[in-house]
């Protein structure tokens, strides 16, 4: 069965500092990996996705993520965080074995200090 | 712009009531999903549907049922609401095999059962 672990429940960074949110997955074949962001009171918005090709993927709002098969990881990064990035971030995995279903991690709440 | 609309943002119901949560999408998507979101637990799949009148159980279907009479509408039904069903409910949709591209989410319905 596919699964996702986000080991950090809360992270606090200062505005302008760099950010890395961790995501580890378990999947039997090549996974399809996603990062979503949820602003307070809102649904989830897709930040970026990976399913093949270049292991470094670029997304919206200046985010990027790197797929590392050897570490079963798909960490999200941003070089300089803005106060508006404060939100909850979810990593998700899907693929052929799971059909059309995505399995989500438990989320990481990001707080940005001004 | 594509849209998934959930009929209520906030809902308060009494224990034992039958509750209907409605979701409508305007993208002609075949796949629709219902998740519940709880702090520390992330998103958990309740039910999903690949086509009209088709449904499959997700990871936590107990206490819920669904209805998909039209392609654009997917309803979640709480047969007899209980306090442990107080949660945020998120609807999502996608094209077939579009797990590659992620889901489009609604803004959520926050349900409180008293």
Coordinates of N, CA and C in Angstrom, one line a residue:
Chain A
X1 N 0.8 -1.2 0.0 CA 0.0 0.0 0.0 C 0.9 1.3 0.0
X2 N 0.4 2.2 -0.7 CA 1.2 3.5 -0.7 C 1.0 4.3 0.6
X3 N 2.0 5.0 0.9 CA 1.9 5.9 2.1 C 2.8 7.0 2.0
X4 N 2.6 8.1 2.8 CA 3.4 9.3 2.8 C 3.6 9.7 4.3
X5 N 4.8 10.1 4.6 CA 5.2 10.6 5.9 C 5.7 12.0 5.8
X6 N 5.2 12.9 6.5 CA 5.7 14.2 6.7 C 6.1 14.3 8.2
X7 N 7.4 14.3 8.4 CA 7.8 14.1 9.8 C 7.7 15.4 10.6
X8 N 7.6 16.5 10.0 CA 7.5 17.8 10.7 C 6.0 18.3 10.8
X9 N 5.5 18.4 12.0 CA 4.1 18.8 12.1 C 4.0 20.3 12.0
X10 N 5.0 21.0 12.6 CA 5.0 22.5 12.6 C 6.4 22.9 12.2
X11 N 6.5 24.0 11.4 CA 7.8 24.6 11.2 C 7.7 26.1 11.2
X12 N 8.6 26.8 11.8 CA 8.6 28.2 11.9 C 9.9 28.7 11.3
X13 N 9.7 29.7 10.3 CA 10.9 30.3 9.7 C 10.7 31.8 9.7
X14 N 11.8 32.5 9.6 CA 11.7 33.9 9.4 C 11.5 34.3 8.0
X15 N 10.8 35.4 7.8 CA 10.7 35.9 6.4 C 12.0 36.1 5.8
X16 N 12.2 35.7 4.5 CA 13.4 35.8 3.8 C 14.4 34.6 4.0
X17 N 14.1 33.8 4.9 CA 14.9 32.6 5.1 C 14.5 31.5 4.2
X18 N 15.4 30.5 4.0 CA 15.1 29.4 3.1 C 14.2 28.4 3.9
X19 N 13.6 27.6 3.1 CA 12.6 26.6 3.6 C 12.8 25.2 3.0
X20 N 12.7 24.2 3.8 CA 12.7 22.8 3.3 C 11.7 22.1 4.1
X21 N 10.7 21.5 3.4 CA 9.7 20.7 4.0 C 9.9 19.2 3.6
X22 N 9.9 18.3 4.5 CA 10.3 16.9 4.2 C 9.1 16.1 3.9
X23 N 9.3 15.2 3.0 CA 8.3 14.2 2.6 C 9.0 12.9 2.2
X24 N 8.5 11.8 2.9 CA 9.0 10.5 2.5 C 7.8 9.6 2.1
X25 N 8.0 8.8 1.1 CA 6.9 8.0 0.6 C 7.2 6.6 0.5
X26 N 6.2 5.8 0.5 CA 6.4 4.3 0.3 C 5.5 3.9 -0.9
X27 N 6.1 3.4 -1.9 CA 5.3 3.0 -3.1 C 6.1 1.9 -3.9
X28 N 5.4 1.0 -4.4 CA 6.0 -0.2 -5.0 C 6.7 0.0 -6.4
X29 N 6.2 1.0 -7.1 CA 6.7 1.3 -8.4 C 7.1 2.8 -8.5
X30 N 7.3 3.3 -9.7 CA 7.6 4.7 -9.8 C 6.4 5.5 -9.3
X31 N 6.6 6.3 -8.4 CA 5.4 7.1 -7.8 C 5.2 8.4 -8.6
X32 N 3.9 8.8 -8.5 CA 3.6 10.1 -8.9 C 3.5 10.9 -7.6
X33 N 4.2 12.0 -7.5 CA 4.3 12.8 -6.3 C 3.8 14.2 -6.4
X34 N 3.2 14.7 -5.4 CA 2.6 16.0 -5.5 C 2.8 16.8 -4.2
X35 N 2.8 18.1 -4.3 CA 2.8 19.0 -3.1 C 1.6 19.9 -3.3
X36 N 0.8 20.0 -2.2 CA -0.4 20.9 -2.2 C -0.2 21.9 -1.1
X37 N -0.8 23.0 -1.2 CA -0.8 24.0 -0.1 C -2.3 24.4 0.2
X38 N -2.5 24.6 1.5 CA -3.9 24.9 1.9 C -3.8 26.2 2.8
X39 N -4.3 27.3 2.3 CA -4.4 28.5 3.1 C -5.6 28.4 4.1
X40 N -5.5 29.1 5.2 CA -6.6 29.0 6.2 C -8.0 29.1 5.6
X41 N -8.9 28.1 5.9 CA -10.2 28.2 5.4 C -10.4 27.9 4.0
X42 N -9.4 27.4 3.3 CA -9.5 27.1 1.9 C -9.3 25.7 1.5
X43 N -9.6 25.3 0.3 CA -9.3 24.0 -0.2 C -7.8 23.9 -0.5
X44 N -7.4 22.8 -1.1 CA -6.0 22.5 -1.5 C -5.7 23.0 -2.9
X45 N -4.5 23.6 -3.0 CA -4.1 24.1 -4.3 C -2.8 23.3 -4.7
X46 N -2.7 22.9 -5.9 CA -1.5 22.1 -6.4 C -0.4 23.1 -6.6
X47 N 0.8 22.7 -5.9 CA 2.0 23.5 -6.0 C 2.9 23.0 -7.2
X48 N 3.1 21.7 -7.2 CA 3.9 21.1 -8.2 C 3.7 19.6 -8.1
X49 N 4.2 18.9 -9.2 CA 4.0 17.5 -9.3 C 5.3 16.9 -10.0
X50 N 5.5 15.6 -9.7 CA 6.5 14.8 -10.4 C 6.0 13.5 -10.8
X51 N 6.2 13.1 -12.1 CA 6.0 11.7 -12.4 C 7.0 11.1 -13.3
X52 N 7.9 11.8 -13.9 CA 9.0 11.3 -14.7 C 9.9 12.4 -15.1
X53 N 11.0 12.1 -15.6 CA 11.9 13.1 -16.2 C 12.8 13.7 -15.1
X54 N 13.1 15.0 -15.3 CA 14.0 15.7 -14.4 C 13.5 15.6 -13.0
X55 N 14.4 15.2 -12.1 CA 14.1 15.0 -10.7 C 13.9 16.3 -9.9
X56 N 14.3 17.4 -10.5 CA 14.0 18.7 -9.8 C 12.9 19.4 -10.6
X57 N 11.8 19.6 -9.9 CA 10.6 20.1 -10.5 C 10.3 21.5 -10.0
X58 N 9.9 22.4 -10.8 CA 9.5 23.7 -10.4 C 8.0 23.8 -10.3
X59 N 7.6 24.6 -9.4 CA 6.1 24.8 -9.2 C 5.8 26.3 -9.2
X60 N 4.6 26.5 -8.7 CA 4.1 27.9 -8.6 C 4.6 28.5 -7.3
X61 N 4.5 29.8 -7.3 CA 4.9 30.6 -6.1 C 6.4 30.5 -5.7
X62 N 7.2 30.1 -6.6 CA 8.7 30.0 -6.4 C 9.1 28.7 -5.7
X63 N 8.2 27.8 -5.5 CA 8.6 26.5 -4.9 C 9.2 25.5 -5.9
X64 N 10.1 24.6 -5.4 CA 10.6 23.5 -6.1 C 10.7 22.3 -5.2
X65 N 10.8 21.2 -5.8 CA 10.9 19.9 -5.1 C 11.9 19.0 -5.8
X66 N 12.6 18.2 -5.1 CA 13.5 17.2 -5.7 C 13.1 15.8 -5.3
X67 N 13.0 15.0 -6.4 CA 12.7 13.5 -6.2 C 14.0 12.8 -6.0
X68 N 14.1 12.1 -4.9 CA 15.3 11.2 -4.7 C 14.8 9.8 -4.4
X69 N 15.0 9.0 -5.5 CA 14.5 7.6 -5.4 C 15.2 6.8 -4.3
X70 N 16.5 7.1 -4.2 CA 17.3 6.3 -3.2 C 16.9 6.6 -1.8
X71 N 16.4 7.7 -1.5 CA 15.9 8.1 -0.2 C 14.4 8.1 0.0
X72 N 13.7 7.7 -1.1 CA 12.3 7.7 -1.1 C 11.7 9.1 -0.6
X73 N 12.3 10.1 -1.1 CA 11.9 11.5 -0.6 C 11.5 12.4 -1.7
X74 N 10.8 13.4 -1.4 CA 10.3 14.4 -2.3 C 10.1 15.7 -1.5
X75 N 11.3 16.3 -1.1 CA 11.2 17.5 -0.3 C 10.9 18.7 -1.0
X76 N 10.2 19.6 -0.4 CA 9.8 20.9 -1.0 C 10.7 22.0 -0.5
X77 N 11.1 22.9 -1.4 CA 12.1 23.9 -1.0 C 11.6 25.3 -1.6
X78 N 12.1 26.3 -0.9 CA 11.9 27.7 -1.4 C 13.1 28.5 -0.9
X79 N 13.8 29.2 -1.7 CA 15.0 29.9 -1.3 C 14.7 31.0 -0.3
X80 N 13.6 31.7 -0.5 CA 13.3 32.9 0.4 C 11.8 32.9 0.6
X81 N 11.4 32.7 1.9 CA 10.0 32.6 2.2 C 9.4 34.0 2.4
X82 N 8.2 34.1 2.0 CA 7.4 35.3 2.2 C 6.3 35.1 3.2
X83 N 5.9 36.2 3.9 CA 4.9 36.0 4.9 C 3.6 35.3 4.4
X84 N 3.3 35.5 3.1 CA 2.1 34.9 2.6 C 2.2 33.4 2.3
X85 N 3.4 32.9 2.6 CA 3.6 31.4 2.4 C 3.1 30.7 3.6
X86 N 2.8 31.4 4.7 CA 2.2 30.7 5.9 C 1.0 30.0 5.5
X87 N 1.0 28.6 5.7 CA -0.1 27.8 5.3 C 0.2 26.4 5.8
X88 N -0.7 25.4 5.4 CA -0.4 24.0 5.6 C 0.0 23.4 4.3
X89 N 1.0 22.5 4.3 CA 1.5 21.9 3.1 C 1.3 20.4 3.2
X90 N 0.8 19.8 2.1 CA 0.6 18.4 2.1 C 1.3 17.8 0.9
X91 N 2.0 16.7 1.2 CA 2.6 15.8 0.2 C 1.7 14.7 -0.1
X92 N 1.7 14.3 -1.3 CA 0.7 13.2 -1.7 C 1.4 12.3 -2.7
X93 N 1.0 11.0 -2.7 CA 1.6 10.0 -3.7 C 0.5 9.3 -4.3
X94 N 0.6 9.0 -5.6 CA -0.4 8.2 -6.3 C 0.3 7.4 -7.4
X95 N -0.4 6.6 -8.2 CA 0.2 5.9 -9.2 C -0.7 4.7 -9.7
X96 N -0.1 3.9 -10.6 CA -0.9 2.8 -11.1 C -1.4 1.9 -10.1
X97 N -0.6 1.5 -9.1 CA -1.1 0.5 -8.1 C -2.3 1.1 -7.3
X98 N -2.3 2.4 -7.2 CA -3.4 2.9 -6.4 C -4.5 3.4 -7.2
X99 N -4.5 3.1 -8.5 CA -5.5 3.6 -9.4 C -5.5 5.1 -9.5
X100 N -6.6 5.8 -9.4 CA -6.7 7.2 -9.5 C -6.6 7.9 -8.1
X101 N -6.3 7.1 -7.1 CA -6.4 7.7 -5.7 C -5.0 8.3 -5.3
X102 N -5.1 9.4 -4.6 CA -3.9 9.9 -4.0 C -4.0 9.7 -2.5
X103 N -2.8 9.4 -2.0 CA -2.7 9.2 -0.5 C -1.9 10.4 0.0
X104 N -2.4 11.1 1.0 CA -1.9 12.3 1.5 C -1.1 12.1 2.8
X105 N -0.1 12.9 3.1 CA 0.5 12.9 4.3 C -0.3 13.7 5.3
X106 N 0.2 13.8 6.6 CA -0.6 14.4 7.6 C -0.4 16.0 7.6
X107 N 0.5 16.5 6.8 CA 0.6 17.9 6.6 C 1.7 18.5 7.5
X108 N 2.2 19.6 7.1 CA 3.2 20.4 7.8 C 2.7 21.9 7.9
X109 N 2.5 22.4 9.1 CA 2.0 23.7 9.2 C 3.2 24.7 9.3
X110 N 3.2 25.6 8.3 CA 4.3 26.6 8.2 C 3.9 27.9 8.8
X111 N 4.7 28.4 9.8 CA 4.5 29.7 10.3 C 5.7 30.6 9.9
X112 N 5.4 31.8 9.5 CA 6.5 32.7 9.0 C 6.5 33.9 10.0
X113 N 7.7 34.1 10.6 CA 7.9 35.2 11.5 C 8.4 36.4 10.7
X114 N 7.8 37.6 11.0 CA 8.2 38.8 10.3 C 9.5 39.4 11.0
Chain B
X1 N -12.1 29.4 -15.6 CA -11.3 28.6 -14.6 C -12.2 27.5 -14.1
X2 N -11.5 26.3 -14.0 CA -12.2 25.1 -13.5 C -12.6 25.3 -12.1
X3 N -13.7 24.6 -11.7 CA -14.2 24.9 -10.4 C -14.9 23.6 -9.8
X4 N -14.6 23.4 -8.5 CA -15.3 22.5 -7.7 C -16.0 23.2 -6.6
X5 N -17.3 23.1 -6.5 CA -18.1 23.9 -5.6 C -18.8 23.1 -4.5
X6 N -18.5 23.4 -3.3 CA -19.2 22.7 -2.2 C -20.3 23.6 -1.7
X7 N -21.4 23.1 -1.5 CA -22.6 24.0 -1.3 C -22.6 24.8 0.0
X8 N -21.9 24.2 1.0 CA -21.9 24.9 2.3 C -20.5 25.1 2.8
X9 N -20.1 26.2 3.3 CA -18.8 26.4 3.9 C -18.8 25.9 5.4
X10 N -19.9 26.2 6.1 CA -20.1 25.8 7.5 C -21.5 25.2 7.7
X11 N -21.5 24.2 8.5 CA -22.8 23.5 8.7 C -22.8 23.0 10.2
X12 N -23.9 23.2 10.8 CA -24.1 22.7 12.2 C -25.3 21.8 12.2
X13 N -25.1 20.5 12.6 CA -26.2 19.6 12.7 C -26.3 18.9 14.0
X14 N -27.4 18.3 14.3 CA -27.6 17.6 15.6 C -27.3 16.1 15.4
X15 N -26.9 15.5 16.5 CA -26.6 14.1 16.5 C -27.9 13.3 16.1
X16 N -27.7 12.4 15.2 CA -28.8 11.6 14.7 C -29.4 12.1 13.4
X17 N -29.1 13.3 13.1 CA -29.7 13.9 11.8 C -29.1 13.2 10.6
X18 N -29.8 13.2 9.5 CA -29.2 12.7 8.2 C -28.7 14.0 7.5
X19 N -27.5 13.9 7.1 CA -26.8 15.1 6.6 C -26.3 14.9 5.2
X20 N -26.6 15.9 4.3 CA -26.2 15.8 2.9 C -25.1 16.9 2.7
X21 N -24.0 16.5 2.2 CA -23.0 17.4 1.7 C -22.9 17.3 0.2
X22 N -23.0 18.5 -0.5 CA -23.1 18.5 -1.9 C -21.8 19.0 -2.6
X23 N -21.5 18.4 -3.7 CA -20.3 18.9 -4.4 C -20.6 18.9 -5.9
X24 N -20.3 19.9 -6.6 CA -20.5 20.1 -8.0 C -19.3 20.6 -8.7
X25 N -19.0 19.9 -9.8 CA -17.8 20.3 -10.6 C -18.3 20.7 -12.0
X26 N -17.6 21.7 -12.6 CA -18.0 22.1 -13.9 C -16.9 21.8 -15.0
X27 N -16.1 20.7 -14.7 CA -15.0 20.4 -15.6 C -15.2 19.1 -16.4
X28 N -16.4 18.6 -16.3 CA -16.7 17.3 -17.0 C -15.8 16.2 -16.6
X29 N -15.4 16.2 -15.3 CA -14.5 15.2 -14.8 C -15.2 13.9 -14.5
X30 N -14.6 12.8 -14.8 CA -15.2 11.5 -14.4 C -15.1 11.1 -13.0
X31 N -13.9 11.4 -12.4 CA -13.6 11.0 -11.1 C -13.9 12.1 -10.1
X32 N -14.5 11.7 -9.0 CA -14.8 12.6 -7.9 C -14.5 11.9 -6.6
X33 N -14.2 12.6 -5.6 CA -13.7 12.1 -4.3 C -14.2 12.9 -3.1
X34 N -14.4 12.2 -2.0 CA -14.7 12.9 -0.7 C -13.6 12.5 0.3
X35 N -13.0 13.5 0.9 CA -12.0 13.3 1.9 C -12.5 14.0 3.2
X36 N -12.1 13.5 4.3 CA -12.2 14.3 5.5 C -10.8 14.7 6.0
X37 N -10.8 15.9 6.6 CA -9.5 16.4 7.1 C -9.6 16.7 8.6
X38 N -8.7 16.1 9.3 CA -8.6 16.3 10.8 C -7.2 16.6 11.2
X39 N -7.0 17.5 12.2 CA -5.7 17.9 12.6 C -4.9 16.7 13.0
X40 N -3.7 16.7 12.5 CA -2.8 15.6 12.8 C -3.0 14.3 12.0
X41 N -4.1 14.2 11.3 CA -4.4 13.0 10.5 C -4.4 13.3 9.0
X42 N -4.3 14.5 8.6 CA -4.2 14.8 7.2 C -5.5 14.6 6.5
X43 N -5.5 14.2 5.2 CA -6.7 13.9 4.5 C -6.9 12.4 4.4
X44 N -8.1 12.0 4.7 CA -8.4 10.5 4.6 C -9.6 10.3 3.6
X45 N -9.4 9.4 2.7 CA -10.4 9.2 1.7 C -11.6 8.4 2.2
X46 N -12.8 9.0 2.0 CA -14.0 8.4 2.5 C -14.6 7.5 1.4
X47 N -14.9 8.1 0.2 CA -15.5 7.4 -0.9 C -15.0 8.1 -2.2
X48 N -15.0 7.4 -3.3 CA -14.8 8.0 -4.6 C -15.6 7.3 -5.6
X49 N -15.7 8.0 -6.8 CA -16.5 7.6 -7.9 C -15.8 7.8 -9.2
X50 N -15.8 6.7 -10.0 CA -15.2 6.8 -11.3 C -16.2 7.2 -12.4
X51 N -17.5 7.1 -12.1 CA -18.4 7.4 -13.2 C -19.8 7.5 -12.5
X52 N -20.8 8.0 -13.3 CA -22.1 8.1 -12.8 C -22.6 6.7 -12.2
X53 N -23.2 6.8 -11.1 CA -23.8 5.6 -10.4 C -22.7 4.6 -9.9
X54 N -21.5 5.0 -10.1 CA -20.4 4.1 -9.6 C -19.8 4.7 -8.3
X55 N -19.5 3.8 -7.4 CA -18.8 4.3 -6.2 C -17.9 3.2 -5.6
X56 N -16.9 3.6 -4.9 CA -16.0 2.7 -4.2 C -15.7 3.2 -2.9
X57 N -15.5 2.3 -1.9 CA -15.1 2.7 -0.6 C -13.7 3.2 -0.6
X58 N -13.4 4.2 0.2 CA -12.1 4.6 0.5 C -11.6 4.0 1.8
X59 N -10.8 4.7 2.5 CA -10.1 4.2 3.7 C -11.0 4.2 5.0
X60 N -12.0 5.1 5.0 CA -12.8 5.3 6.2 C -14.3 5.5 5.8
X61 N -14.9 4.5 5.2 CA -16.3 4.7 4.7 C -17.4 4.5 5.8
X62 N -17.0 4.0 6.9 CA -18.0 3.7 7.9 C -18.8 4.9 8.4
X63 N -20.1 4.8 8.4 CA -21.0 5.9 8.8 C -21.3 6.9 7.7
X64 N -20.8 6.6 6.5 CA -21.0 7.5 5.3 C -21.6 6.6 4.1
X65 N -22.3 7.3 3.3 CA -22.6 6.8 1.9 C -22.5 7.9 0.9
X66 N -22.6 7.6 -0.3 CA -22.5 8.6 -1.4 C -23.5 8.3 -2.5
X67 N -23.7 9.4 -3.3 CA -24.6 9.3 -4.4 C -24.1 10.0 -5.6
X68 N -24.1 9.4 -6.7 CA -23.7 10.1 -8.0 C -24.6 9.8 -9.1
X69 N -25.7 10.6 -9.1 CA -26.7 10.4 -10.1 C -26.4 11.2 -11.4
X70 N -25.6 12.2 -11.3 CA -25.2 13.0 -12.5 C -23.7 13.1 -12.4
X71 N -23.1 13.3 -13.6 CA -21.7 13.3 -13.7 C -21.1 14.5 -12.9
X72 N -21.7 15.6 -12.8 CA -21.2 16.8 -12.2 C -21.4 16.8 -10.7
X73 N -22.2 16.0 -10.2 CA -22.6 16.1 -8.8 C -22.2 14.8 -8.0
X74 N -21.6 15.0 -6.8 CA -21.2 13.9 -6.0 C -21.6 14.3 -4.5
X75 N -22.6 13.5 -4.0 CA -23.1 13.9 -2.6 C -22.5 12.9 -1.6
X76 N -22.2 13.4 -0.5 CA -21.8 12.6 0.7 C -22.9 12.7 1.7
X77 N -23.3 11.5 2.2 CA -24.4 11.4 3.1 C -24.0 10.8 4.4
X78 N -24.3 11.5 5.5 CA -24.1 10.9 6.8 C -25.5 10.4 7.3
X79 N -25.6 9.1 7.4 CA -26.9 8.5 7.6 C -27.5 8.9 8.9
X80 N -26.6 9.0 10.0 CA -27.0 9.4 11.3 C -25.8 10.1 11.9
X81 N -25.8 11.4 11.9 CA -24.6 12.1 12.2 C -24.2 11.9 13.7
X82 N -22.9 11.8 13.9 CA -22.4 11.6 15.3 C -21.3 12.6 15.5
X83 N -21.1 12.9 16.8 CA -20.1 14.0 17.1 C -18.7 13.7 16.6
X84 N -18.4 12.4 16.4 CA -17.0 12.1 15.9 C -17.0 12.3 14.4
X85 N -18.0 12.7 13.8 CA -18.0 13.1 12.4 C -17.8 14.6 12.2
X86 N -17.7 15.3 13.3 CA -17.3 16.7 13.2 C -15.9 16.8 12.6
X87 N -15.9 17.5 11.4 CA -14.6 17.6 10.7 C -14.8 18.5 9.5
X88 N -13.6 18.7 8.8 CA -13.6 19.4 7.5 C -13.8 18.4 6.4
X89 N -14.7 18.6 5.5 CA -14.9 17.7 4.4 C -14.5 18.4 3.1
X90 N -13.7 17.7 2.3 CA -13.2 18.2 1.1 C -13.6 17.3 -0.1
X91 N -14.1 17.9 -1.1 CA -14.5 17.3 -2.3 C -13.4 17.6 -3.4
X92 N -13.1 16.6 -4.2 CA -12.1 16.8 -5.3 C -12.6 16.1 -6.6
X93 N -12.1 16.5 -7.7 CA -12.4 15.8 -8.9 C -11.1 15.7 -9.8
X94 N -11.2 14.8 -10.8 CA -10.1 14.7 -11.8 C -10.6 14.0 -13.0
X95 N -9.8 14.1 -14.1 CA -10.1 13.3 -15.3 C -9.6 11.9 -15.1
X96 N -10.1 10.9 -15.9 CA -9.6 9.5 -15.7 C -8.1 9.5 -15.9
X97 N -7.5 8.7 -15.1 CA -6.0 8.5 -15.1 C -5.3 9.8 -14.9
X98 N -6.0 10.8 -14.4 CA -5.3 12.1 -14.2 C -4.7 12.2 -12.9
X99 N -4.5 11.1 -12.2 CA -3.7 11.1 -11.0 C -2.3 11.7 -11.3
X100 N -2.0 11.6 -12.6 CA -0.7 12.2 -13.0 C -0.7 13.7 -12.8
X101 N -1.9 14.3 -12.9 CA -1.9 15.8 -12.8 C -2.6 16.3 -11.6
X102 N -2.9 15.4 -10.6 CA -3.5 15.9 -9.4 C -5.0 16.1 -9.5
X103 N -5.5 16.5 -8.4 CA -6.9 16.8 -8.2 C -7.2 18.3 -8.2
X104 N -8.5 18.6 -8.5 CA -9.0 20.0 -8.2 C -9.9 19.9 -7.0
X105 N -9.6 20.7 -6.0 CA -10.3 20.6 -4.7 C -11.4 21.7 -4.6
X106 N -12.4 21.5 -3.9 CA -13.3 22.5 -3.4 C -12.8 23.2 -2.2
X107 N -13.5 24.2 -1.7 CA -13.0 25.0 -0.6 C -13.3 24.3 0.8
X108 N -14.1 23.2 0.7 CA -14.3 22.5 2.0 C -15.7 22.9 2.7
X109 N -16.2 22.0 3.4 CA -17.3 22.2 4.3 C -16.9 21.8 5.7
X110 N -17.0 22.8 6.6 CA -16.7 22.5 8.0 C -18.0 22.1 8.7
X111 N -18.1 20.8 9.1 CA -19.3 20.3 9.7 C -19.1 20.1 11.2
X112 N -20.0 20.7 11.9 CA -20.0 20.5 13.4 C -21.3 19.7 13.8
X113 N -21.1 18.6 14.5 CA -22.2 17.8 14.9 C -22.3 18.0 16.4
X114 N -23.5 18.5 16.9 CA -23.7 18.8 18.3 C -24.7 17.8 19.0

